Short mmCIF file of C-alpha atoms in Angstrom, two decimals:
data_model
loop_
_atom_site.label_atom_id
_atom_site.label_comp_id
_atom_site.label_asym_id
_atom_site.label_seq_id
_atom_site.Cartn_x
_atom_site.Cartn_y
_atom_site.Cartn_z
CA MET A 1 102.57 106.01 65.52
CA ASP A 2 100.55 109.23 65.70
CA TRP A 3 103.15 111.69 64.41
CA GLN A 4 100.67 114.55 64.51
CA GLN A 5 100.61 114.24 68.31
CA ILE A 6 104.26 113.51 69.00
CA GLU A 7 106.01 115.86 66.54
CA PRO A 8 105.26 119.05 68.54
CA ILE A 9 106.77 117.38 71.61
CA LEU A 10 109.87 116.15 69.77
CA HIS A 11 110.49 119.55 68.24
CA LYS A 12 110.58 121.12 71.71
CA TRP A 13 113.51 118.81 72.43
CA ASP A 14 115.28 119.57 69.11
CA SER A 15 115.06 115.88 68.27
CA ASP A 16 116.26 114.26 65.05
CA ASP A 17 113.12 113.04 63.24
CA GLY A 18 115.14 110.43 61.37
CA ALA A 19 116.38 108.85 64.60
CA TRP A 20 112.83 108.66 65.91
CA HIS A 21 111.59 107.04 62.71
CA ARG A 22 114.37 104.45 63.02
CA LEU A 23 113.43 103.79 66.65
CA PHE A 24 109.78 103.13 65.88
CA ASP A 25 110.65 101.12 62.75
CA LYS A 26 112.83 98.87 64.93
CA TRP A 27 109.84 97.93 67.10
CA GLU A 28 107.10 97.89 64.47
CA SER A 29 107.68 94.25 63.50
CA HIS A 30 107.38 93.04 67.11
CA ALA A 31 104.32 90.88 67.83
CA TRP A 32 102.29 93.18 70.09
CA HIS A 33 99.52 91.83 72.31
CA ASP A 34 97.10 94.00 74.25
CA HIS A 35 95.26 92.92 77.41
CA GLU A 36 92.04 93.76 79.24
CA ALA A 37 91.54 97.28 80.52
CA PRO A 38 91.76 97.79 84.31
CA SER A 39 88.61 96.84 86.18
CA GLU A 40 87.46 95.57 89.56
CA LYS A 41 89.42 92.40 88.67
CA THR A 42 92.69 94.34 88.62
CA ASN A 43 94.71 93.41 91.70
CA VAL A 44 98.49 93.99 91.58
CA LEU A 45 101.07 91.96 93.50
CA LEU A 46 104.39 93.72 94.08
CA VAL A 47 106.97 90.95 93.85
CA ASP A 48 110.74 90.78 93.70
CA ALA A 49 111.71 88.88 90.56
CA SER A 50 114.28 87.02 92.70
CA PHE A 51 111.77 86.10 95.41
CA ILE A 52 111.66 82.32 94.82
CA THR A 53 114.91 80.39 94.89
CA THR A 54 116.03 76.90 93.98
CA GLU A 55 119.16 75.67 95.75
CA GLY A 56 119.72 79.22 96.97
CA LYS A 57 119.57 80.86 93.53
CA PRO A 58 116.78 82.97 92.00
CA ASP A 59 114.50 80.91 89.78
CA MET A 60 111.83 82.68 87.74
CA GLY A 61 110.45 79.34 86.60
CA ALA A 62 109.81 78.39 90.22
CA LEU A 63 108.38 81.87 90.86
CA HIS A 64 105.89 81.31 88.06
CA ASP A 65 105.01 77.90 89.45
CA VAL A 66 104.26 79.26 92.94
CA LEU A 67 102.25 82.24 91.74
CA ALA A 68 100.29 80.26 89.15
CA LYS A 69 99.27 77.71 91.79
CA HIS A 70 98.49 80.05 94.67
CA VAL A 71 97.37 83.48 93.42
CA ALA A 72 96.46 83.28 89.71
CA GLY A 73 92.81 84.13 89.18
CA THR A 74 92.80 86.50 92.16
CA ILE A 75 95.95 88.48 91.39
CA SER A 76 95.75 89.89 87.87
CA ASP A 77 99.09 91.74 87.64
CA LEU A 78 102.64 91.22 88.83
CA HIS A 79 104.64 94.35 89.57
CA LEU A 80 108.11 92.89 89.04
CA VAL A 81 111.00 94.72 90.69
CA SER A 82 114.74 93.96 90.75
CA LEU A 83 114.36 92.85 87.15
CA PHE A 84 116.36 95.26 85.00
CA PRO A 85 119.21 94.80 84.29
CA TYR A 86 118.53 91.08 84.10
CA ILE A 87 121.15 88.64 85.37
CA GLY A 88 120.74 85.15 83.97
CA ARG A 89 120.96 81.95 85.97
CA GLN A 90 124.34 80.20 86.12
CA THR A 91 123.06 77.60 83.65
CA ASP A 92 122.47 80.39 81.14
CA THR A 93 126.12 80.77 80.16
CA ALA A 94 125.41 79.89 76.53
CA VAL A 95 122.20 81.90 76.34
CA ASP A 96 121.85 85.64 75.79
CA PRO A 97 120.40 86.92 79.11
CA ARG A 98 117.85 89.03 77.24
CA ILE A 99 116.59 86.00 75.36
CA ARG A 100 116.29 84.08 78.63
CA LEU A 101 114.49 87.02 80.22
CA TYR A 102 112.04 87.23 77.33
CA GLU A 103 111.30 83.51 77.64
CA ASP A 104 110.82 83.67 81.42
CA LEU A 105 108.55 86.69 81.21
CA GLY A 106 106.62 85.13 78.34
CA GLU A 107 105.70 82.24 80.62
CA LEU A 108 104.62 84.59 83.42
CA SER A 109 102.49 86.64 81.02
CA ASP A 110 100.45 83.53 80.19
CA ASP A 111 98.85 83.89 83.64
CA PHE A 112 99.39 87.53 84.63
CA GLN A 113 99.64 91.01 83.24
CA LEU A 114 103.04 92.51 84.02
CA MET A 115 104.13 95.84 85.45
CA TYR A 116 107.68 97.22 85.48
CA GLU A 117 109.52 100.29 86.69
CA LEU A 118 111.15 102.87 84.44
CA ASP A 119 113.55 104.97 86.47
CA PRO A 120 115.43 107.43 84.25
CA ILE A 121 118.05 109.57 85.97
CA ALA A 122 118.55 113.16 84.83
CA TYR A 123 119.71 116.27 86.62
CA ASN A 124 118.50 118.65 83.94
CA ALA A 125 116.88 118.58 80.51
CA GLU A 126 120.24 118.66 78.70
CA GLN A 127 121.35 115.41 80.36
CA PHE A 128 118.08 113.64 79.67
CA ASP A 129 118.28 111.37 76.60
CA LEU A 130 114.65 111.29 75.52
CA LEU A 131 115.29 108.88 72.64
CA ALA A 132 117.20 106.33 74.73
CA GLU A 133 114.69 106.46 77.58
CA THR A 134 111.77 106.07 75.16
CA ASP A 135 113.53 103.03 73.70
CA ALA A 136 113.79 101.63 77.25
CA LEU A 137 110.06 102.23 77.73
CA ILE A 138 109.19 100.38 74.52
CA GLU A 139 111.52 97.54 75.50
CA ARG A 140 109.58 97.06 78.73
CA ILE A 141 106.31 97.04 76.81
CA ALA A 142 107.79 94.48 74.42
CA TYR A 143 108.85 92.40 77.43
CA GLY A 144 105.21 92.05 78.41
CA ALA A 145 104.44 95.19 80.40
CA THR A 146 100.88 96.44 80.36
CA LYS A 147 101.69 98.88 83.16
CA VAL A 148 104.84 100.99 83.56
CA ARG A 149 105.50 103.11 86.63
CA VAL A 150 107.69 106.20 86.37
CA HIS A 151 108.95 108.23 89.35
CA ALA A 152 108.54 111.98 89.08
CA GLN A 153 111.66 112.42 91.23
CA SER A 154 113.70 110.77 88.46
CA PHE A 155 113.43 113.99 86.47
CA ARG A 156 115.69 116.06 88.71
CA GLY A 157 116.18 119.65 87.74
CA MET A 158 113.53 119.57 85.00
CA THR A 159 110.53 121.86 85.00
CA ARG A 160 107.03 120.49 85.47
CA GLU A 161 106.20 121.31 81.84
CA GLU A 162 109.29 119.45 80.61
CA VAL A 163 108.32 116.43 82.70
CA LYS A 164 104.74 116.60 81.42
CA ASP A 165 106.00 116.68 77.83
CA VAL A 166 108.00 113.50 78.43
CA LEU A 167 105.05 111.77 80.10
CA ARG A 168 102.68 112.93 77.36
CA LEU A 169 105.00 111.42 74.73
CA TRP A 170 105.32 108.16 76.66
CA HIS A 171 101.57 107.96 77.15
CA ILE A 172 101.06 108.22 73.39
CA VAL A 173 103.78 105.63 72.71
CA LEU A 174 102.49 103.17 75.32
CA HIS A 175 98.91 103.36 74.06
CA HIS A 176 100.07 102.97 70.47
CA TYR A 177 101.46 99.53 71.25
CA LYS A 178 98.98 98.58 73.98
CA PRO A 179 95.75 100.61 73.95
CA HIS A 180 94.73 99.22 77.35
CA GLY A 181 98.16 99.87 78.88
CA GLN A 182 98.72 102.12 81.88
CA LEU A 183 101.37 104.76 82.43
CA ILE A 184 101.53 105.27 86.19
CA LEU A 185 103.30 108.18 87.87
CA ALA A 186 104.83 107.93 91.33
CA GLU A 187 104.69 111.38 92.94
CA ASP A 188 105.26 111.84 96.67
CA ALA A 189 103.19 115.01 97.07
CA LEU A 190 99.42 114.59 96.91
CA ASP A 191 98.88 118.11 95.57
CA GLU A 192 101.48 117.61 92.83
CA ALA A 193 100.21 114.18 91.79
CA GLY A 194 96.85 115.44 90.60
CA SER A 195 98.47 117.97 88.26
CA TYR A 196 99.86 115.12 86.14
CA LEU A 197 96.62 113.17 85.63
CA ASP A 198 96.07 114.69 82.19
CA VAL A 199 99.25 113.03 80.83
CA VAL A 200 99.24 109.65 82.61
CA ASP A 201 96.66 106.96 83.37
CA ALA A 202 97.11 106.82 87.15
CA VAL A 203 99.11 108.44 89.94
CA CYS A 204 100.38 106.85 93.16
CA HIS A 205 99.52 107.98 96.65
CA PHE A 206 102.45 107.51 99.01
CA ASP A 207 100.60 108.98 102.01
CA LEU A 208 98.07 106.17 102.48
CA ALA A 209 100.35 103.94 104.57
CA SER A 210 101.27 106.66 107.07
CA HIS A 211 97.64 107.72 107.56
CA VAL A 212 96.46 104.13 107.99
CA THR A 213 99.29 103.41 110.45
CA LEU A 214 98.39 106.49 112.49
CA ALA A 215 94.70 105.59 112.50
CA LEU A 216 95.43 102.08 113.78
CA ALA A 217 97.88 103.36 116.40
CA GLN A 218 95.45 105.98 117.72
CA GLY A 219 92.31 103.93 117.26
CA LYS A 220 90.69 106.85 115.45
CA ALA A 221 89.87 107.28 111.78
CA THR A 222 89.37 111.05 111.88
CA ARG A 223 92.63 112.15 110.21
CA LEU A 224 92.54 109.31 107.70
CA THR A 225 89.00 110.32 106.77
CA GLU A 226 90.03 113.97 106.38
CA TRP A 227 92.98 113.00 104.17
CA ALA A 228 90.91 110.71 101.95
CA ARG A 229 88.27 113.38 101.53
CA LYS A 230 90.91 115.72 100.08
CA ILE A 231 91.65 113.33 97.22
CA ALA A 232 89.99 114.86 94.18
CA ALA A 233 87.84 112.75 91.91
CA PRO A 234 90.04 111.89 88.91
CA PRO A 235 89.03 112.84 85.35
CA GLU A 236 87.09 110.32 83.30
CA GLY A 237 89.25 107.32 82.43
CA LYS A 238 91.92 108.20 85.02
CA THR A 239 92.49 106.68 88.44
CA TYR A 240 94.89 106.24 91.34
CA PHE A 241 97.39 103.55 92.34
CA HIS A 242 97.35 102.67 96.06
CA PHE A 243 99.67 100.61 98.24
CA LEU A 244 100.58 100.13 101.88
CA SER A 245 104.24 99.32 101.29
CA SER A 246 106.66 99.65 98.40
CA ALA A 247 109.83 97.88 97.32
CA GLU A 248 111.93 100.75 98.69
CA ARG A 249 110.47 100.45 102.20
CA ASP A 250 109.86 97.86 104.89
CA PRO A 251 106.63 95.90 104.53
CA PHE A 252 103.65 97.68 106.09
CA GLU A 253 103.36 95.32 109.07
CA LYS A 254 106.76 96.49 110.37
CA ASN A 255 105.04 99.74 111.40
CA LEU A 256 102.23 98.09 113.34
CA LEU A 257 101.88 97.51 117.06
CA ASP A 258 100.61 94.43 118.90
CA ASP A 259 97.72 92.43 117.40
CA HIS A 260 99.13 93.34 114.03
CA GLU A 261 97.51 90.42 112.20
CA ALA A 262 94.03 91.84 112.84
CA MET A 263 95.35 95.33 112.09
CA LEU A 264 96.90 94.08 108.87
CA LEU A 265 93.58 92.79 107.54
CA ALA A 266 91.88 96.04 108.58
CA ALA A 267 94.54 98.00 106.71
CA HIS A 268 93.94 95.98 103.56
CA SER A 269 90.19 96.48 103.88
CA ILE A 270 90.91 100.22 103.72
CA LEU A 271 93.32 99.76 100.79
CA PHE A 272 90.76 97.81 98.75
CA SER A 273 87.92 100.19 99.57
CA LEU A 274 89.52 103.23 97.94
CA GLN A 275 89.11 104.32 94.34
CA GLY A 276 92.12 103.11 92.39
CA ILE A 277 94.23 100.10 91.53
CA PRO A 278 95.47 98.34 94.70
CA SER A 279 98.93 96.84 95.09
CA ILE A 280 99.78 94.17 97.67
CA ASP A 281 103.32 93.50 98.91
CA TYR A 282 104.47 89.90 98.41
CA ARG A 283 106.31 90.03 101.75
CA THR A 284 103.03 90.82 103.50
CA LEU A 285 100.91 88.34 101.56
CA PHE A 286 103.26 85.39 102.00
CA GLY A 287 104.74 86.41 105.37
CA VAL A 288 108.34 86.44 104.15
CA SER A 289 111.21 88.89 104.54
CA GLY A 290 113.34 88.00 101.52
CA PRO A 291 114.24 85.28 99.01
CA THR A 292 112.60 81.97 99.92
CA ASP A 293 112.94 78.39 98.71
CA GLU A 294 109.87 77.22 96.83
CA GLU A 295 109.23 74.13 98.95
CA GLU A 296 109.83 76.03 102.18
CA LEU A 297 107.23 78.62 101.20
CA VAL A 298 104.61 76.04 100.23
CA GLN A 299 105.07 74.10 103.45
CA SER A 300 104.92 77.21 105.61
CA LEU A 301 101.55 78.17 104.09
CA LYS A 302 100.28 74.72 105.00
CA LYS A 303 101.68 74.49 108.54
CA ASP A 304 102.00 78.06 109.87
CA GLU A 305 98.48 79.03 110.97
CA THR A 306 99.28 82.73 111.31
CA ARG A 307 100.73 82.98 107.80
CA LEU A 308 97.89 80.93 106.35
CA ASN A 309 95.24 83.09 108.05
CA ARG A 310 96.91 86.24 106.78
CA PHE A 311 97.17 84.89 103.25
CA SER A 312 93.58 83.63 103.29
CA GLY A 313 92.25 86.88 104.76
CA ILE A 314 93.83 89.12 102.14
CA MET A 315 92.96 86.77 99.29
CA GLY A 316 89.40 86.54 100.59
CA GLN A 317 89.02 90.31 100.42
CA LEU A 318 90.44 90.35 96.90
CA ASN A 319 88.13 87.57 95.75
CA VAL A 320 85.12 89.64 96.84
CA LYS A 321 86.53 92.82 95.34
CA ARG A 322 87.09 91.31 91.91
CA THR A 323 83.39 90.41 91.60
CA GLU A 324 82.06 93.88 92.42
CA LEU A 325 81.56 96.46 89.68
CA ALA A 326 81.38 99.19 92.32
CA LEU A 327 85.00 98.40 93.28
CA SER A 328 86.30 99.19 89.80
CA PRO A 329 89.21 101.68 89.79
CA TYR A 330 86.82 104.03 87.99
CA ALA A 331 83.81 103.69 90.33
CA ALA A 332 82.78 106.88 92.14
CA GLN A 333 83.92 107.34 95.72
CA HIS A 334 82.40 109.17 98.68
CA ILE A 335 84.04 109.27 102.09
CA ILE A 336 81.33 109.10 104.76
CA ASP A 337 81.21 109.79 108.51
CA VAL A 338 79.67 107.11 110.72
CA ASP A 339 81.86 106.85 113.85
CA PRO A 340 85.23 108.33 114.92
CA HIS A 341 86.66 104.80 115.14
CA VAL A 342 85.48 103.72 111.70
CA PHE A 343 86.79 104.51 108.23
CA ALA A 344 83.86 104.34 105.83
CA VAL A 345 83.66 104.63 102.05
CA GLU A 346 80.74 104.51 99.64
CA ARG A 347 81.48 103.29 96.11
CA GLU A 348 79.05 103.41 93.19
CA ARG A 349 79.05 102.42 89.54
CA GLU A 350 76.20 101.84 87.09
CA GLY A 351 73.58 101.69 89.83
CA ARG A 352 75.54 99.31 92.08
CA THR A 353 76.31 100.86 95.50
CA LEU A 354 78.56 99.46 98.23
CA ARG A 355 79.57 100.76 101.63
CA LEU A 356 82.76 99.53 103.26
CA TYR A 357 83.35 99.99 106.98
CA THR A 358 86.64 99.36 108.80
CA ASN A 359 87.07 99.62 112.57
CA VAL A 360 90.55 101.00 113.27
CA SER A 361 90.24 100.68 117.05
CA ALA A 362 90.67 97.95 119.66
CA ASN A 363 87.04 98.46 120.78
CA GLU A 364 83.90 96.82 119.45
CA VAL A 365 81.79 99.24 117.42
CA GLU A 366 78.11 98.87 116.60
CA LEU A 367 76.76 100.51 113.45
CA ASP A 368 73.24 100.90 112.11
CA VAL A 369 73.77 99.35 108.69
CA GLN A 370 71.22 97.86 106.30
CA GLY A 371 72.11 95.75 103.31
CA THR A 372 73.79 92.50 102.35
CA ASN A 373 77.11 91.38 103.79
CA LEU A 374 79.35 90.73 100.79
CA PHE A 375 81.45 88.19 102.67
CA THR A 376 78.56 86.02 103.87
CA GLY A 377 75.71 86.90 101.53
CA GLU A 378 73.46 87.45 104.56
CA PRO A 379 71.22 90.48 105.18
CA ILE A 380 72.25 92.74 108.05
CA ASN A 381 70.50 95.50 110.00
CA VAL A 382 73.18 96.08 112.59
CA ALA A 383 76.91 95.62 112.09
CA ARG A 384 78.93 94.75 115.19
CA LEU A 385 82.53 95.33 114.24
CA GLN A 386 85.03 93.50 116.42
CA PRO A 387 88.36 95.23 117.20
CA PHE A 388 89.93 95.98 113.81
CA GLY A 389 86.97 94.29 112.14
CA TYR A 390 85.45 95.25 108.80
CA VAL A 391 82.32 94.67 106.77
CA TRP A 392 81.52 95.37 103.13
CA VAL A 393 77.84 95.92 102.43
CA SER A 394 75.72 96.07 99.29
CA VAL A 395 73.00 98.67 99.86
#
């Protein structure tokens, strides 16, 4: 541990150095394993840890089976919610739940990187137990996390500088154990989020879903374009974390009007076009509303054409994204104007330039576009976007 960096922070909190040494000594013998740094291959699936059931009961083994068969290779990370505190299966009566959890997560981490929440509750700095919460952070890293998301609103009654000190400490700790790990901050206000980028690896944008919903409802991309243009370019090595729906809210499609399947794919085209790490909601991807039996889910993907088309459409976008260097979370972004009905983004990295166009209206739109269609591999000179259609072009 880099004591030279963390000691000034600990001294601000009047911390007992001996207790901190004991904390880090406790974890030093753990077998730590780092993973790949975020890249264009980084696609996160938000998933409830109790999503897949067997005989009506949550089954993480069955969850692993479903995800390994259907999304591994395209989805790189699982953002597991409803996980802590862990409640073991009924058959676990003779097994320490934490041991069972470690085993279950160990199997998942063979195929995916893992992301967890850390949601400390404090109403002021005096109530905040920095040592205990740091221990909880390290426990999540030990349980396989390469990404940990913290909510700024958890630090109630604390000043911004106090919050930044905590995040700065946790950033150092996380990167000590996993150099390629990511500390992600959830901050509702766009203006506030950017002020934390110097002490975390990424910040969330909660406003994306509302702006995309409005654009699709109005059939105009103007306000969405204006909002996206206000997002400042992050510092080197920093990025954003984008999503259309979160665990605390209804899935994104609940906000859409008629023809929502086409709208849904258009919305995800916008999500994947933006600079940052994208997160997809398992309810949207699989077309479910809650816990589902494994066999029922598999059969529905085979027999329900609407659910299969949705799943295939989103996965198809992700499979293109993960092959494109210019869709790295760190690739430069420029919001461009082409048509009031079209949201358009230019992304560039190491000489590779892409332009992504999404029609948010129920009208056909024709664009003068030259390049190669990334979905078909064919050259194009004119792009005719169907209602809620999209095209990604290498230029």
